Coordinates of C-alpha atoms and ligand atoms in Angstrom, one line a residue:
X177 CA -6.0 -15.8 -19.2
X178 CA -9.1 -14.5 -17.6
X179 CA -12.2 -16.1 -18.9
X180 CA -15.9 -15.9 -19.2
X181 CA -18.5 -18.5 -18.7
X182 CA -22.2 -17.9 -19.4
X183 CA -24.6 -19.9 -17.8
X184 CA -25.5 -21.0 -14.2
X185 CA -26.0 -25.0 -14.7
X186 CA -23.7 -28.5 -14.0
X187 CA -22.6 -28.3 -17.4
X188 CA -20.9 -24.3 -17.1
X189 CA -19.7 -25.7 -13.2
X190 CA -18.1 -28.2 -14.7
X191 CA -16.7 -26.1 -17.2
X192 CA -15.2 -24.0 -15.1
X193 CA -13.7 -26.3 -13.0
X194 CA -12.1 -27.8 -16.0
X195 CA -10.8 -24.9 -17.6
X196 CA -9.5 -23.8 -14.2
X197 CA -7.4 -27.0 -13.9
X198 CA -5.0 -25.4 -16.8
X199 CA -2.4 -23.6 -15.8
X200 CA -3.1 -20.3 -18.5
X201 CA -6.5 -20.1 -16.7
X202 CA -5.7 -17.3 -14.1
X203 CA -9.7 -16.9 -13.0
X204 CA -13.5 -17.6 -14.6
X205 CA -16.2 -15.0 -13.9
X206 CA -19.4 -17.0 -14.6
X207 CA -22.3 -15.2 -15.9
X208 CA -24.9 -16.1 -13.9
X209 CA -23.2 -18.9 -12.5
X210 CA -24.4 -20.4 -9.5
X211 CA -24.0 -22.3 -6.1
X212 CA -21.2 -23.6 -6.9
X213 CA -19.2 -21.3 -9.1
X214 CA -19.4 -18.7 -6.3
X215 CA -18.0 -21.7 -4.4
X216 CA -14.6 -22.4 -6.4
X217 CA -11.7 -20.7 -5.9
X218 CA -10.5 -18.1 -8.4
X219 CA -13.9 -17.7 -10.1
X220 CA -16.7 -15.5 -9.6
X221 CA -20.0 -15.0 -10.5
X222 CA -21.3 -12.1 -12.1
X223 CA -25.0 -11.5 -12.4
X224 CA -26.2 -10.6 -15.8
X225 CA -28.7 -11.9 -18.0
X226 CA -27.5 -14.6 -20.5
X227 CA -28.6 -12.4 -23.2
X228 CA -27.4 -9.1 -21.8
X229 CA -24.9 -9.1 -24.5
X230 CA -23.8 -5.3 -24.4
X231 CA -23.7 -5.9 -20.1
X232 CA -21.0 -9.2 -20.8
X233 CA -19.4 -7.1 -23.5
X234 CA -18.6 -4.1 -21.3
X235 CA -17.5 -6.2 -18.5
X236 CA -15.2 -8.4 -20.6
X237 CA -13.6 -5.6 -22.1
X238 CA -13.4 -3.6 -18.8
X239 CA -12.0 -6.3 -16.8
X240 CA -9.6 -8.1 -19.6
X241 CA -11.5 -11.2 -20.4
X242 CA -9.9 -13.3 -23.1
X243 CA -12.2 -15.8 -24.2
X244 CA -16.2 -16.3 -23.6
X245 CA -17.3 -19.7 -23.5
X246 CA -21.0 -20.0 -23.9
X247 CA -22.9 -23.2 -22.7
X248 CA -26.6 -23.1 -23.0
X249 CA -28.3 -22.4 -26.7
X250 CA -30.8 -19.6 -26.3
X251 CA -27.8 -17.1 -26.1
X252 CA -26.2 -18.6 -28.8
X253 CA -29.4 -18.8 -31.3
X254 CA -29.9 -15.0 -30.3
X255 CA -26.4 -14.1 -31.5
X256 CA -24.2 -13.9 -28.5
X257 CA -21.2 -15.0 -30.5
X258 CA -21.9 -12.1 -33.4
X259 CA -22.0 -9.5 -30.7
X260 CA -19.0 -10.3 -28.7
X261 CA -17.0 -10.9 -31.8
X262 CA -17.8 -7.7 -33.2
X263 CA -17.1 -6.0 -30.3
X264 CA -13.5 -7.5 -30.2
X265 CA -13.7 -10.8 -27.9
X266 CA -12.9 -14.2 -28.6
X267 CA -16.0 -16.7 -28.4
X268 CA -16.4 -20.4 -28.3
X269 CA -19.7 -21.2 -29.3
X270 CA -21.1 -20.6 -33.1
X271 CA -22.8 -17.8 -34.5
X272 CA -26.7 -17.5 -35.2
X273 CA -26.4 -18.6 -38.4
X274 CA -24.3 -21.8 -37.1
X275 CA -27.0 -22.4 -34.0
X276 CA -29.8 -22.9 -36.3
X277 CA -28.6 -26.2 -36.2
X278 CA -30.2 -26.7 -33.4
X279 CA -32.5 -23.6 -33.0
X280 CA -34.7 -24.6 -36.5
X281 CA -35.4 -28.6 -36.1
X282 CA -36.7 -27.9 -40.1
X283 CA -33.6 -26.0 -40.9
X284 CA -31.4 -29.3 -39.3
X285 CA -33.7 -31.6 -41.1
X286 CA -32.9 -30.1 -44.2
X287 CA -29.1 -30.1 -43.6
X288 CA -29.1 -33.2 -42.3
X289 CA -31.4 -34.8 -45.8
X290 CA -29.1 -32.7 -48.2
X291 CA -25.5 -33.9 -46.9
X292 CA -26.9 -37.7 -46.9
X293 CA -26.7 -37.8 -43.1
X294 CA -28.7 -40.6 -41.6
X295 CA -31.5 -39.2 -40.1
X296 CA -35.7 -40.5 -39.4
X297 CA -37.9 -39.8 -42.2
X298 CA -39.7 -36.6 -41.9
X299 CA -42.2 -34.3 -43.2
X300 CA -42.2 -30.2 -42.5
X301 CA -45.5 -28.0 -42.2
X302 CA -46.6 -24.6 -41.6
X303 CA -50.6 -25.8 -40.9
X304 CA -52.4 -27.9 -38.6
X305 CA -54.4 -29.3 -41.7
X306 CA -51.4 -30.5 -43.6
X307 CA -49.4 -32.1 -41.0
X308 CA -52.8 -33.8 -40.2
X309 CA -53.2 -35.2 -43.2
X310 CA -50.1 -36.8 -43.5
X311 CA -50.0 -37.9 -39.5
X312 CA -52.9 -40.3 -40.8
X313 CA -50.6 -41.2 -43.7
X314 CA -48.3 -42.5 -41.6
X315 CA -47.3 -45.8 -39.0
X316 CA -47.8 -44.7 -35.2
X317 CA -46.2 -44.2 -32.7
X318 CA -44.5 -40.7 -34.4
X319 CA -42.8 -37.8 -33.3
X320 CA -44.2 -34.1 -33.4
X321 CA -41.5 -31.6 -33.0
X322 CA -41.8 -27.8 -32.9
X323 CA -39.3 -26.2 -35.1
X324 CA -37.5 -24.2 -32.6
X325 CA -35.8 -24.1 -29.0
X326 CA -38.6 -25.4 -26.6
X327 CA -36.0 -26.2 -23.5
X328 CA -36.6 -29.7 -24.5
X329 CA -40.2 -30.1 -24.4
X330 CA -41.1 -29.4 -27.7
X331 CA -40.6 -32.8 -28.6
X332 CA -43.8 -35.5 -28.4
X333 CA -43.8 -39.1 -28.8
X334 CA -47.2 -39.4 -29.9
X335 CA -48.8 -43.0 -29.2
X336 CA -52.0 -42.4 -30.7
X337 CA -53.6 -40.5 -33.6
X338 CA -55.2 -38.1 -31.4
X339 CA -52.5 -37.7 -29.7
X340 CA -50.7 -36.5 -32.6
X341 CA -53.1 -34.4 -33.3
X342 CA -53.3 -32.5 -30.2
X343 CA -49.4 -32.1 -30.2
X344 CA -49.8 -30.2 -33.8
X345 CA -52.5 -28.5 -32.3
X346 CA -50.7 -27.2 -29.2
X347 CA -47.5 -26.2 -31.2
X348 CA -49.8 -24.0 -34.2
X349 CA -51.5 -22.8 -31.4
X350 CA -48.0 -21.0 -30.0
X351 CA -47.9 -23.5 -26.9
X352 CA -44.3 -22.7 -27.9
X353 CA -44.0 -18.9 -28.9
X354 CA -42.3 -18.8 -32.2
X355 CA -40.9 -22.3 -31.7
X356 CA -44.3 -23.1 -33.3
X357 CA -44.1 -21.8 -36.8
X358 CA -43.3 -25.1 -38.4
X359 CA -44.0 -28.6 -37.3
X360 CA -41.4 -31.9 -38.0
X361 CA -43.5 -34.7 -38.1
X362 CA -40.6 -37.6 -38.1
X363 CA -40.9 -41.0 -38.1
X364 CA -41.0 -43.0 -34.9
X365 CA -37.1 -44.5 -34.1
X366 CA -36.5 -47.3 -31.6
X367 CA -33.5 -48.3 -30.1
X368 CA -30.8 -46.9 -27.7
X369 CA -29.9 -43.0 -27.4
X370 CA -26.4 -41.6 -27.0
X371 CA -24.7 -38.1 -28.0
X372 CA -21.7 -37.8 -29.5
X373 CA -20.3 -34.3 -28.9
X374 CA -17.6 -33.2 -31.0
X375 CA -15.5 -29.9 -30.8
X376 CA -14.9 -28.1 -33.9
X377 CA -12.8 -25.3 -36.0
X378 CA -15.2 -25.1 -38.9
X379 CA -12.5 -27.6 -40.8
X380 CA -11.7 -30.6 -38.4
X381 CA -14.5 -32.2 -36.4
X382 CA -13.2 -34.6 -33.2
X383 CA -15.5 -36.0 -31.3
X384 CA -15.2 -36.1 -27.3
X385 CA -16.0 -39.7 -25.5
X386 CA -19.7 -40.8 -26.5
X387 CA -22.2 -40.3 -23.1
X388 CA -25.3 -41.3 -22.2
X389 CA -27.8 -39.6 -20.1
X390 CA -30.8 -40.8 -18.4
X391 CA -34.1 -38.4 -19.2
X392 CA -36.3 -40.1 -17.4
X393 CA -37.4 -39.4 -13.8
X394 CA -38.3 -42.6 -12.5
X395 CA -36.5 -45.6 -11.9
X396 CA -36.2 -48.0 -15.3
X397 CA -36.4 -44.7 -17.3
X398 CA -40.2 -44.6 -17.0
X399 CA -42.6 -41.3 -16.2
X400 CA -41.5 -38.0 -17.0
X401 CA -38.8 -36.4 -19.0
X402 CA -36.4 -34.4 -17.7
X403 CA -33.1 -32.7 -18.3
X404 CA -31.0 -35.2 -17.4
X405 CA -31.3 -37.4 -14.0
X406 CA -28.0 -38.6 -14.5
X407 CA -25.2 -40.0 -17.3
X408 CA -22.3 -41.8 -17.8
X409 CA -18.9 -42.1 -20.1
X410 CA -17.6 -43.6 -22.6
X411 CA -20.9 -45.4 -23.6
X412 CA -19.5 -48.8 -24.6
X413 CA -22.5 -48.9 -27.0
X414 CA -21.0 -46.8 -29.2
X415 CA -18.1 -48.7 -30.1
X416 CA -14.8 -48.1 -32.0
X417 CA -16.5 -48.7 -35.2
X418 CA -19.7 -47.2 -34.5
X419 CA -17.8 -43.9 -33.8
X420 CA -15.8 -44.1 -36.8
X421 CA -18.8 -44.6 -39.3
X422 CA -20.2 -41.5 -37.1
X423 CA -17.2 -39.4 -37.8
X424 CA -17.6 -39.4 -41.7
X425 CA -21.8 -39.7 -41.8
X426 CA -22.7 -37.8 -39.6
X427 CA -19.7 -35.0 -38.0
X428 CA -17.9 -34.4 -41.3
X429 CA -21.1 -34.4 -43.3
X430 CA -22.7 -31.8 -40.9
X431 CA -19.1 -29.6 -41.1
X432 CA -18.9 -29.6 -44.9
X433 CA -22.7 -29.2 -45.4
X434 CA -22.3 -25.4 -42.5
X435 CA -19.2 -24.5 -44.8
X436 CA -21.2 -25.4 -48.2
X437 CA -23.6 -23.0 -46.2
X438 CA -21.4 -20.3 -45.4
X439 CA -21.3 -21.1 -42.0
X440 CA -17.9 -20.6 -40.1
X441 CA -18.4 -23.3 -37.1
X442 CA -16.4 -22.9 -34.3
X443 CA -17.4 -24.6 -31.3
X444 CA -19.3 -27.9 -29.8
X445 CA -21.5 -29.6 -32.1
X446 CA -23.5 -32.2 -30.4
X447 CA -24.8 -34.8 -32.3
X448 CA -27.9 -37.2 -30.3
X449 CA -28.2 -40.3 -32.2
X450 CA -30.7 -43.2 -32.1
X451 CA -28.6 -46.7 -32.4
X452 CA -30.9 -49.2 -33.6
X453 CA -31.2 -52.7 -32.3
X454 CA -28.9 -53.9 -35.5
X455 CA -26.7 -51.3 -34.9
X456 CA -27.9 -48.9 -37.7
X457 CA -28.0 -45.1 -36.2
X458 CA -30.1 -42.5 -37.2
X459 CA -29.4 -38.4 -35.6
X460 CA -32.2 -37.6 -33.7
X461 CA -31.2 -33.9 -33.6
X462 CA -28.0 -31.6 -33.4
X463 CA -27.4 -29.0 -30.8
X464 CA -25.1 -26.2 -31.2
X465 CA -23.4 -26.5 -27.6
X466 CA -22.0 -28.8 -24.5
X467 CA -24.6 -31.2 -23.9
X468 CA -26.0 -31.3 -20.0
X469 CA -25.3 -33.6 -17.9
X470 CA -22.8 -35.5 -20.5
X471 CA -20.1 -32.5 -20.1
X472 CA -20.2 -33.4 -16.0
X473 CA -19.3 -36.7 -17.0
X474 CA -17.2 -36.5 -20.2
X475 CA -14.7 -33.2 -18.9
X476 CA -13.4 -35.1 -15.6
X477 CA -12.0 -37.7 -18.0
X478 CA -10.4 -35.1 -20.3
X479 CA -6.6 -35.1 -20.0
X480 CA -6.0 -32.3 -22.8
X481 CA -6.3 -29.1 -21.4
X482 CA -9.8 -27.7 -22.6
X483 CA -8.4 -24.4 -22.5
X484 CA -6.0 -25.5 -25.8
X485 CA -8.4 -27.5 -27.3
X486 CA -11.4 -24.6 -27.5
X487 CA -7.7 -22.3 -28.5
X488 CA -7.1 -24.7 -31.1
X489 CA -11.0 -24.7 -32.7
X490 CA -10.9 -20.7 -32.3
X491 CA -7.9 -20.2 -34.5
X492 CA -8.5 -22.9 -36.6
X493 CA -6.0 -25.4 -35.6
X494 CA -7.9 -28.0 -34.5
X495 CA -6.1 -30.5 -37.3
X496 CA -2.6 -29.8 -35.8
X497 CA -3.6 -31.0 -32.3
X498 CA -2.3 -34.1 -30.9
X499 CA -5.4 -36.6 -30.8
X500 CA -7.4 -35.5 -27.7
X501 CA -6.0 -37.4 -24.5
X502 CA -8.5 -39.5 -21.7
X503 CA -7.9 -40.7 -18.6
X504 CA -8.4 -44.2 -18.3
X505 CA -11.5 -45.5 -16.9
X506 CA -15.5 -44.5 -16.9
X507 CA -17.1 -41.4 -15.4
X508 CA -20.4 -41.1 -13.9
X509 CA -22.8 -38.7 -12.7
X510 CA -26.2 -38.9 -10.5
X511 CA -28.4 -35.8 -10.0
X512 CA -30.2 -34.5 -6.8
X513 CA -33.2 -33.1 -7.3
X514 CA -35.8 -31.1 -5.7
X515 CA -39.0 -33.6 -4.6
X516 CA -41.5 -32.8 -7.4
X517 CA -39.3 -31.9 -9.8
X518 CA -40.0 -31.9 -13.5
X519 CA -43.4 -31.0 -11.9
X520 CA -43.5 -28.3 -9.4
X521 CA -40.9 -27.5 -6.6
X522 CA -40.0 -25.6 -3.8
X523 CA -36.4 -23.4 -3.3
X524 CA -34.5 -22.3 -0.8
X525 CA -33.6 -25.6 1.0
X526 CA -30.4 -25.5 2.8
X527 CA -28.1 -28.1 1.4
X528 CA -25.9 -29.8 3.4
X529 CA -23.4 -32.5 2.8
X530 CA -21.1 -31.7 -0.3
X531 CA -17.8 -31.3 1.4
X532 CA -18.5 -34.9 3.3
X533 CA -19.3 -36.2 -0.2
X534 CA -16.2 -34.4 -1.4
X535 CA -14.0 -36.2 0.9
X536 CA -15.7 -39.3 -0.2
X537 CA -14.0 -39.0 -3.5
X538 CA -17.0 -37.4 -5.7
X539 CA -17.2 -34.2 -7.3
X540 CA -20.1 -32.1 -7.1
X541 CA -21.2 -30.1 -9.8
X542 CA -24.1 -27.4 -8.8
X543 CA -26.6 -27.0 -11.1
X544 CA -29.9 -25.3 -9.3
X545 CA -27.8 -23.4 -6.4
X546 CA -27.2 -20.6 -4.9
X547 CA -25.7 -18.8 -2.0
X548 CA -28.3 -17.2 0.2
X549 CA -27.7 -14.4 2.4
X550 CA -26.1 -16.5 4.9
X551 CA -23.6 -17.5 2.8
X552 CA -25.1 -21.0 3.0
X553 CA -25.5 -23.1 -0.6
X554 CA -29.6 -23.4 -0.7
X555 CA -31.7 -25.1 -3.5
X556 CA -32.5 -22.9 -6.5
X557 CA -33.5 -25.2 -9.4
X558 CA -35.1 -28.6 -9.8
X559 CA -32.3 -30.2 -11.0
X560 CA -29.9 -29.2 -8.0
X561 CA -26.7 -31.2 -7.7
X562 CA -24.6 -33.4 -10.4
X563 CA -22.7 -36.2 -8.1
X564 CA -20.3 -37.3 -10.1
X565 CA -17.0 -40.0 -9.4
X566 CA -14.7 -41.3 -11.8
X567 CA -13.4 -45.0 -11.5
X568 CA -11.6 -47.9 -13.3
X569 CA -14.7 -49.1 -14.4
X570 CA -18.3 -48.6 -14.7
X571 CA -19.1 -50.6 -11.1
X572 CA -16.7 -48.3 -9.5
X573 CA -17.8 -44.4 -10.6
X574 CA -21.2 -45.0 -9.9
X575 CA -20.9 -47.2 -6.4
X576 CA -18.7 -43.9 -5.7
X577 CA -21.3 -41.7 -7.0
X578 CA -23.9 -43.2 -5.0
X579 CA -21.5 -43.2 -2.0
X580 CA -21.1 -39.7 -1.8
X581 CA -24.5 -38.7 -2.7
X582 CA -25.5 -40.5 0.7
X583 CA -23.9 -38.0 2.4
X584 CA -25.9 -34.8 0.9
X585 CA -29.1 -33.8 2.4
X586 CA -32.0 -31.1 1.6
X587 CA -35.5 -31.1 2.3
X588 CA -37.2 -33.1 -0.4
X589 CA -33.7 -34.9 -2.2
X590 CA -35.0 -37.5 -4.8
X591 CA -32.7 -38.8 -7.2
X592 CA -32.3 -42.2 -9.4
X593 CA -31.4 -45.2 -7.5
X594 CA -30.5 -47.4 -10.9
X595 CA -28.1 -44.6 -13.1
X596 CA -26.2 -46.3 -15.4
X597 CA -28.3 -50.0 -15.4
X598 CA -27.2 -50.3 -18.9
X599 CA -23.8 -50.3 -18.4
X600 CA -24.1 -52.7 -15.2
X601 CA -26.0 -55.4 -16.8
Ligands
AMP293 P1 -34.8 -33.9 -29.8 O1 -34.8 -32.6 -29.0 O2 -35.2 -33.8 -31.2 O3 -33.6 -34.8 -29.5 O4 -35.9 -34.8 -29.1 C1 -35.8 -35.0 -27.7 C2 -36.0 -36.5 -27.4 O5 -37.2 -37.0 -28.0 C3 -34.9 -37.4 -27.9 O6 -33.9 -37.4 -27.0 C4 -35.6 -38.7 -28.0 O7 -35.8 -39.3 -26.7 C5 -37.0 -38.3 -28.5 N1 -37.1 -38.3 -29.9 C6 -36.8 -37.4 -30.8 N2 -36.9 -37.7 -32.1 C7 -37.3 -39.0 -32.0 C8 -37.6 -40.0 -33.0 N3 -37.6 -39.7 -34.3 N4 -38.0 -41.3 -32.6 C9 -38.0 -41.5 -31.3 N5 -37.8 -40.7 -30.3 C10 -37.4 -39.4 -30.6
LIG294 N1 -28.6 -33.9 -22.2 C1 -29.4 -33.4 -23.3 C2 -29.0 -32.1 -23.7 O1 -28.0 -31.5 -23.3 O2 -29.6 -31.6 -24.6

């Protein structure tokens, strides 16, 4: 089976180096890919746009691909799924009506209040004036979200009334494009975060180990958000009876409330929840894909061949699977970055190190890479490397992790020193 990846982060690396790992995989060709997916042997990158459907299309059906697998969101809220189906191809990921889930936070929020899934209390406007007015109704701290994909930053934690305010401001003013047409104003939730992806035929929801990621940049997750400075799995705080309570509120809720909707789900649906200190949860939001950089830590404990599991979702079999199998053990994940990163960054610094790191027992993931000219893996992104180990325990994957990110260098390397202080405590 030849297959298709699109995207060029950690997360699609790490999907490809999964899905390689089964025998049926015969090669990936990775759409953009980068760094590293040049890197691995039997895959390829190919470089097209994420949204040059009828490009992907031509190639796939040129070159005998049997399966796309589509990781980030924006091609799969602009219909990736719809195209390549109707040209013939075989696509893991939902449609555009499915990835409203997470492309429309008001469209979620409605879902979400109709199939009694626990969720914060929110209000949804189309005008400054309005979600104004009910701001100063309301306790603060609160949450402004714009309704659409904002590559995560169209989310503020608002502290203060003005700061509220500016944040519906910013969003009616199109600080987000279209994202901006509607405004969730939610209530304010405290507690610990953790996503719960689950994989999905449309009938049968399972969910994959629980993860948590780290958002923050600095040390004690404090100063800017990110997309991920590192993660870990399973997260113990989501216990055995926490994750059944989330399999019938929240996954089979959201499953029969897209089929009550006419919405044939087949894919990831990734569900971010806030646990409370008492152990109630609440969903934050959904996201219609493989969550990055959980999937770096959550695929290298995946004993079940992903290849038959996504197999199993696309032809609606997920319910005669075997229950999915993990390696023993906890898996974590640190992240290099490029100094200045989420601010600004240079490129282009040679990176040396991974195969020393590889040796060391971790596995790198490539997120912002690519090969230059030289054939030599420089930086291309902010978030550059995932350095990621598995152990028996949590002590174990990250001393590991941190041991082989030691050996990688680059001009301007900054990552976490305290990734996974949760789970260490
Ligand atoms: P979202 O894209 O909706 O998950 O929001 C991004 C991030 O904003 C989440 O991961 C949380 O850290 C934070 N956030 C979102 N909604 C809330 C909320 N109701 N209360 C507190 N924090 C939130
Ligand atoms: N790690 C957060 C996300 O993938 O949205």
């Amino acid at each position: 089976m030849k297959v298709l990846v699109v995207g060029n982060g950690g997360r699609e690396h790490a999907l490809a180096w999964k899905l390689l790992q089964s025998q049926q995989v015969e090669q990936i060709v990775c759409v953009p890919g980068n760094g590293g997916t040049a890197s691995l042997q039997r895959c390829r990158n190919l470089p097209l746009a994420v949204d040059d459907f009828e490009g992907m299309s031509r190639y796939a059906l040129e070159n005998g691909i049997s399966l796309v697998v589509v990781g980030p969101e924006v091609p799969l809220a602009k219909g990736i799924t719809d195209y390549l189906q109707s040209q013939g191809l075989m696509v893991f990921g939902p449609a555009r009506s499915g990835a409203q889930i997470e492309a429309s936070k008001a469209w979620a929020k409605a879902l979400m209040q109709e199939e009694g899934i626990p969720t914060a209390k929110a209000a949804v406007f189309t005008d400054a004036t309005a979600a104004k007015s009910y701001v100063k109704s309301q306790d603060i701290p609160i949450v402004v979200k714009a309704d659409g994909l904002a590559a995560g930053k169209g989310v503020i934690v608002a502290t203060t009334l003005e700061q509220a305010e500016d944040a519906i401001d910013s969003i009616f003013q199109g600080q987000f494009g279209s994202a901006g047409n509607f405004v969730v104003v939610e209530e304010c939730l405290i507690g610990e975060e953790v996503s719960v992806l689950a994989l999905t035929d449309g009938l049968t929801i399972r969910p994959l180990l629980p993860a948590q990621d780290h958002k923050r940049i600095g040390e004690g997750d404090t100063g800017e958000n990110t997309g991920g400075m590192g993660a870990y799995a399973p997260a113990p705080i989501a216990t055995p009876e926490l994750m059944t309570r989330i399999q019938t509120q929240v996954l089979e809720r959201a499953i029969t409330g897209l089929r009550n909707r006419g919405i044939d789900y087949r894919g990831v649906l990734y569900a971010g929840l806030m646990i409370a200190p008492d152990g109630d949860f609440k969903v934050l939001e959904f996201n219609c894909r493989f969550g990055d950089p959980e999937t770096q830590v959550i695929l290298p404990l995946l004993d079940t061949p992903l290849e038959e599991l996504i197999l199993a979702c696309l032809k609606q079999r997920l319910g005669e699977m075997p229950p999915i199998a993990w390696k023993p053990g906890a898996s974590a994940t640190v992240v290099a970055a490029s100094g200045g990163y989420p601010g600004e960054y240079e490129k282009g610094k040679v990176i040396t190190g991974i195969k020393e790191a590889e040796a060391a027992g971790v596995t790198v993931f490539h997120a912002g890479t690519k090969l230059n000219q030289q054939q030599q893996i420089v930086t291309d992104g902010g978030r550059v490397l995932n350095v990621t180990a598995i152990g028996e325990n949590f002590q174990q994957a990250i001393a590991q992790a941190y041991i082989g990110i030691k050996s990688i260098q680059f001009e301007g390397i900054y990552y976490r020193k305290d990734i996974g202080h949760r789970v260490l405590k």
